[in-house]
């Protein structure tokens, strides 16, 4: 009888410790990935996320981590992107680009990425050397190049 009570206590303690670890992981993910992580966890609140916690972390990087690594690279597209979005953190850029890629149509993705890129351009800026038309074309080109890079990432890490 005493052993059974101790066993039950140990089981409850183990369950509690697992829940604390899960909560700490969620907090770490929110700190690392922002509120997007919280939204992902909330979207799956009725799912089995607690039971499968960490199972998909077998060395594969998340999309946000891949994009962040790409942004830190010397790739010409990454350099252009950093220059265009110099006021944004790598994390913020990666999360915004991930949202763009969640759209189903490629054309929608391109224009969503272009809008993310254009978000860094101040409205009414007077000291611009090129016209808005050229800027639009450059932004579309960069958006298309980014989508090509991200398709490569998706193919490589699926």
mmCIF file of C-alpha atoms in Angstrom:
data_model
loop_
_atom_site.group_PDB
_atom_site.id
_atom_site.type_symbol
_atom_site.label_atom_id
_atom_site.label_comp_id
_atom_site.label_asym_id
_atom_site.label_seq_id
_atom_site.Cartn_x
_atom_site.Cartn_y
_atom_site.Cartn_z
ATOM 1 C CA UNK A 1 0.000 0.000 0.000
ATOM 2 C CA UNK A 2 2.801 2.389 0.925
ATOM 3 C CA UNK A 3 4.711 1.509 -2.225
ATOM 4 C CA UNK A 4 1.600 2.141 -4.331
ATOM 5 C CA UNK A 5 1.170 5.630 -2.812
ATOM 6 C CA UNK A 6 4.836 6.401 -3.437
ATOM 7 C CA UNK A 7 4.501 5.188 -6.994
ATOM 8 C CA UNK A 8 1.444 7.409 -7.536
ATOM 9 C CA UNK A 9 3.259 10.396 -6.055
ATOM 10 C CA UNK A 10 6.271 9.769 -8.272
ATOM 11 C CA UNK A 11 4.006 9.517 -11.326
ATOM 12 C CA UNK A 12 2.274 12.795 -10.461
ATOM 13 C CA UNK A 13 5.671 14.423 -9.851
ATOM 14 C CA UNK A 14 6.934 13.162 -13.224
ATOM 15 C CA UNK A 15 3.809 14.498 -14.949
ATOM 16 C CA UNK A 16 4.229 17.835 -13.203
ATOM 17 C CA UNK A 17 7.894 18.063 -14.197
ATOM 18 C CA UNK A 18 6.988 17.270 -17.817
ATOM 19 C CA UNK A 19 4.384 20.030 -17.772
ATOM 20 C CA UNK A 20 6.900 22.496 -16.316
ATOM 21 C CA UNK A 21 9.460 21.550 -18.977
ATOM 22 C CA UNK A 22 6.807 22.007 -21.678
ATOM 23 C CA UNK A 23 5.878 25.419 -20.308
ATOM 24 C CA UNK A 24 9.538 26.442 -20.191
ATOM 25 C CA UNK A 25 10.003 25.273 -23.793
ATOM 26 C CA UNK A 26 6.970 27.304 -24.859
ATOM 27 C CA UNK A 27 8.346 30.353 -23.055
ATOM 28 C CA UNK A 28 11.754 29.861 -24.709
ATOM 29 C CA UNK A 29 10.119 29.515 -28.132
ATOM 30 C CA UNK A 30 8.106 32.692 -27.604
ATOM 31 C CA UNK A 31 11.253 34.538 -26.585
ATOM 32 C CA UNK A 32 13.150 33.105 -29.562
ATOM 33 C CA UNK A 33 10.469 33.244 -32.275
ATOM 34 C CA UNK A 34 8.088 35.904 -30.997
ATOM 35 C CA UNK A 35 4.356 35.717 -30.684
ATOM 36 C CA UNK A 36 4.106 33.572 -33.803
ATOM 37 C CA UNK A 37 5.216 30.645 -31.644
ATOM 38 C CA UNK A 38 2.398 31.304 -29.194
ATOM 39 C CA UNK A 39 -0.107 31.390 -32.039
ATOM 40 C CA UNK A 40 1.172 28.068 -33.345
ATOM 41 C CA UNK A 41 0.791 26.473 -29.925
ATOM 42 C CA UNK A 42 -2.694 27.945 -29.499
ATOM 43 C CA UNK A 43 -3.754 26.689 -32.926
ATOM 44 C CA UNK A 44 -2.948 23.166 -31.749
ATOM 45 C CA UNK A 45 -4.285 23.480 -28.198
ATOM 46 C CA UNK A 46 -6.575 20.450 -28.623
ATOM 47 C CA UNK A 47 -3.901 18.433 -30.429
ATOM 48 C CA UNK A 48 -1.300 16.078 -29.064
ATOM 49 C CA UNK A 49 1.480 18.662 -28.969
ATOM 50 C CA UNK A 50 2.371 17.872 -25.366
ATOM 51 C CA UNK A 51 2.714 14.160 -26.043
ATOM 52 C CA UNK A 52 4.750 14.732 -29.224
ATOM 53 C CA UNK A 53 6.782 17.609 -27.796
ATOM 54 C CA UNK A 54 10.230 17.687 -29.301
ATOM 55 C CA UNK A 55 9.759 14.674 -31.579
ATOM 56 C CA UNK A 56 10.197 16.766 -34.718
ATOM 57 C CA UNK A 57 13.406 18.297 -33.389
ATOM 58 C CA UNK A 58 15.699 15.552 -34.664
ATOM 59 C CA UNK A 59 18.308 17.937 -35.988
ATOM 60 C CA UNK A 60 16.147 19.652 -38.559
ATOM 61 C CA UNK A 61 16.024 23.413 -38.441
ATOM 62 C CA UNK A 62 12.774 25.316 -38.524
ATOM 63 C CA UNK A 63 12.038 27.580 -41.464
ATOM 64 C CA UNK A 64 12.692 30.642 -39.315
ATOM 65 C CA UNK A 65 16.095 29.274 -38.312
ATOM 66 C CA UNK A 66 16.935 28.478 -41.944
ATOM 67 C CA UNK A 67 15.980 31.969 -43.090
ATOM 68 C CA UNK A 68 17.913 33.540 -40.212
ATOM 69 C CA UNK A 69 20.997 31.529 -41.203
ATOM 70 C CA UNK A 70 20.485 32.548 -44.823
ATOM 71 C CA UNK A 71 20.201 36.211 -43.847
ATOM 72 C CA UNK A 72 23.532 35.989 -42.052
ATOM 73 C CA UNK A 73 25.240 34.478 -45.101
ATOM 74 C CA UNK A 74 27.226 36.187 -47.845
ATOM 75 C CA UNK A 75 24.700 35.165 -50.510
ATOM 76 C CA UNK A 76 24.030 38.116 -52.830
ATOM 77 C CA UNK A 77 20.284 37.853 -52.324
ATOM 78 C CA UNK A 78 20.759 37.840 -48.538
ATOM 79 C CA UNK A 79 22.994 40.909 -48.786
ATOM 80 C CA UNK A 80 20.379 42.739 -50.872
ATOM 81 C CA UNK A 81 17.651 41.719 -48.435
ATOM 82 C CA UNK A 82 19.635 42.911 -45.414
ATOM 83 C CA UNK A 83 20.273 46.219 -47.165
ATOM 84 C CA UNK A 84 16.591 46.623 -48.023
ATOM 85 C CA UNK A 85 15.342 45.704 -44.543
ATOM 86 C CA UNK A 86 18.168 47.157 -42.482
ATOM 87 C CA UNK A 87 15.862 48.365 -39.699
ATOM 88 C CA UNK A 88 14.308 44.939 -39.093
ATOM 89 C CA UNK A 89 15.707 42.063 -37.055
ATOM 90 C CA UNK A 90 16.508 38.786 -38.776
ATOM 91 C CA UNK A 91 13.846 37.136 -36.663
ATOM 92 C CA UNK A 92 11.178 39.627 -37.743
ATOM 93 C CA UNK A 93 12.148 39.264 -41.405
ATOM 94 C CA UNK A 94 12.054 35.468 -41.193
ATOM 95 C CA UNK A 95 8.636 35.393 -39.525
ATOM 96 C CA UNK A 96 7.180 37.813 -42.090
ATOM 97 C CA UNK A 97 8.618 35.820 -44.983
ATOM 98 C CA UNK A 98 7.256 32.595 -43.528
ATOM 99 C CA UNK A 99 3.777 34.150 -43.531
ATOM 100 C CA UNK A 100 4.217 35.117 -47.177
ATOM 101 C CA UNK A 101 5.113 31.563 -48.114
ATOM 102 C CA UNK A 102 2.015 30.213 -46.423
ATOM 103 C CA UNK A 103 -0.077 31.687 -49.249
ATOM 104 C CA UNK A 104 -1.154 29.115 -51.793
ATOM 105 C CA UNK A 105 -0.622 30.968 -55.068
ATOM 106 C CA UNK A 106 2.917 31.784 -56.212
ATOM 107 C CA UNK A 107 1.835 35.179 -57.522
ATOM 108 C CA UNK A 108 0.320 36.013 -54.139
ATOM 109 C CA UNK A 109 3.561 34.930 -52.478
ATOM 110 C CA UNK A 110 5.637 37.183 -54.745
ATOM 111 C CA UNK A 111 3.490 40.229 -54.050
ATOM 112 C CA UNK A 112 3.360 39.483 -50.327
ATOM 113 C CA UNK A 113 7.171 39.285 -50.228
ATOM 114 C CA UNK A 114 7.365 42.491 -52.270
ATOM 115 C CA UNK A 115 5.088 44.180 -49.743
ATOM 116 C CA UNK A 116 7.339 43.023 -46.887
ATOM 117 C CA UNK A 117 10.304 44.456 -48.779
ATOM 118 C CA UNK A 118 8.460 47.681 -49.543
ATOM 119 C CA UNK A 119 7.521 48.072 -45.892
ATOM 120 C CA UNK A 120 10.998 49.393 -45.234
ATOM 121 C CA UNK A 121 10.683 52.195 -47.792
ATOM 122 C CA UNK A 122 9.584 55.456 -46.209
ATOM 123 C CA UNK A 123 6.563 57.019 -47.845
ATOM 124 C CA UNK A 124 7.229 60.429 -49.309
ATOM 125 C CA UNK A 125 10.988 60.065 -49.143
ATOM 126 C CA UNK A 126 12.503 62.857 -51.257
ATOM 127 C CA UNK A 127 16.143 61.883 -51.569
ATOM 128 C CA UNK A 128 15.561 58.766 -53.649
ATOM 129 C CA UNK A 129 17.871 58.400 -56.607
ATOM 130 C CA UNK A 130 15.621 56.201 -58.699
ATOM 131 C CA UNK A 131 11.988 56.450 -59.647
ATOM 132 C CA UNK A 132 9.231 54.462 -57.951
ATOM 133 C CA UNK A 133 8.876 52.331 -61.098
ATOM 134 C CA UNK A 134 12.457 51.146 -60.878
ATOM 135 C CA UNK A 135 12.074 50.515 -57.151
ATOM 136 C CA UNK A 136 8.964 48.416 -57.824
ATOM 137 C CA UNK A 137 10.822 46.378 -60.434
ATOM 138 C CA UNK A 138 13.811 45.901 -58.132
ATOM 139 C CA UNK A 139 11.534 44.832 -55.298
ATOM 140 C CA UNK A 140 9.718 42.343 -57.526
ATOM 141 C CA UNK A 141 13.037 40.935 -58.760
ATOM 142 C CA UNK A 142 14.297 40.544 -55.209
ATOM 143 C CA UNK A 143 10.992 38.960 -54.158
ATOM 144 C CA UNK A 144 11.218 36.430 -57.002
ATOM 145 C CA UNK A 145 14.841 35.623 -56.162
ATOM 146 C CA UNK A 146 13.915 35.136 -52.503
ATOM 147 C CA UNK A 147 11.104 32.773 -53.406
ATOM 148 C CA UNK A 148 13.517 30.719 -55.504
ATOM 149 C CA UNK A 149 15.928 30.496 -52.558
ATOM 150 C CA UNK A 150 13.135 29.485 -50.192
ATOM 151 C CA UNK A 151 11.875 26.823 -52.584
ATOM 152 C CA UNK A 152 15.401 25.395 -52.538
ATOM 153 C CA UNK A 153 15.280 25.391 -48.713
ATOM 154 C CA UNK A 154 11.924 23.649 -48.700
ATOM 155 C CA UNK A 155 13.103 20.993 -51.136
ATOM 156 C CA UNK A 156 16.319 20.419 -49.221
ATOM 157 C CA UNK A 157 14.727 20.124 -45.780
ATOM 158 C CA UNK A 158 11.523 18.205 -46.472
#
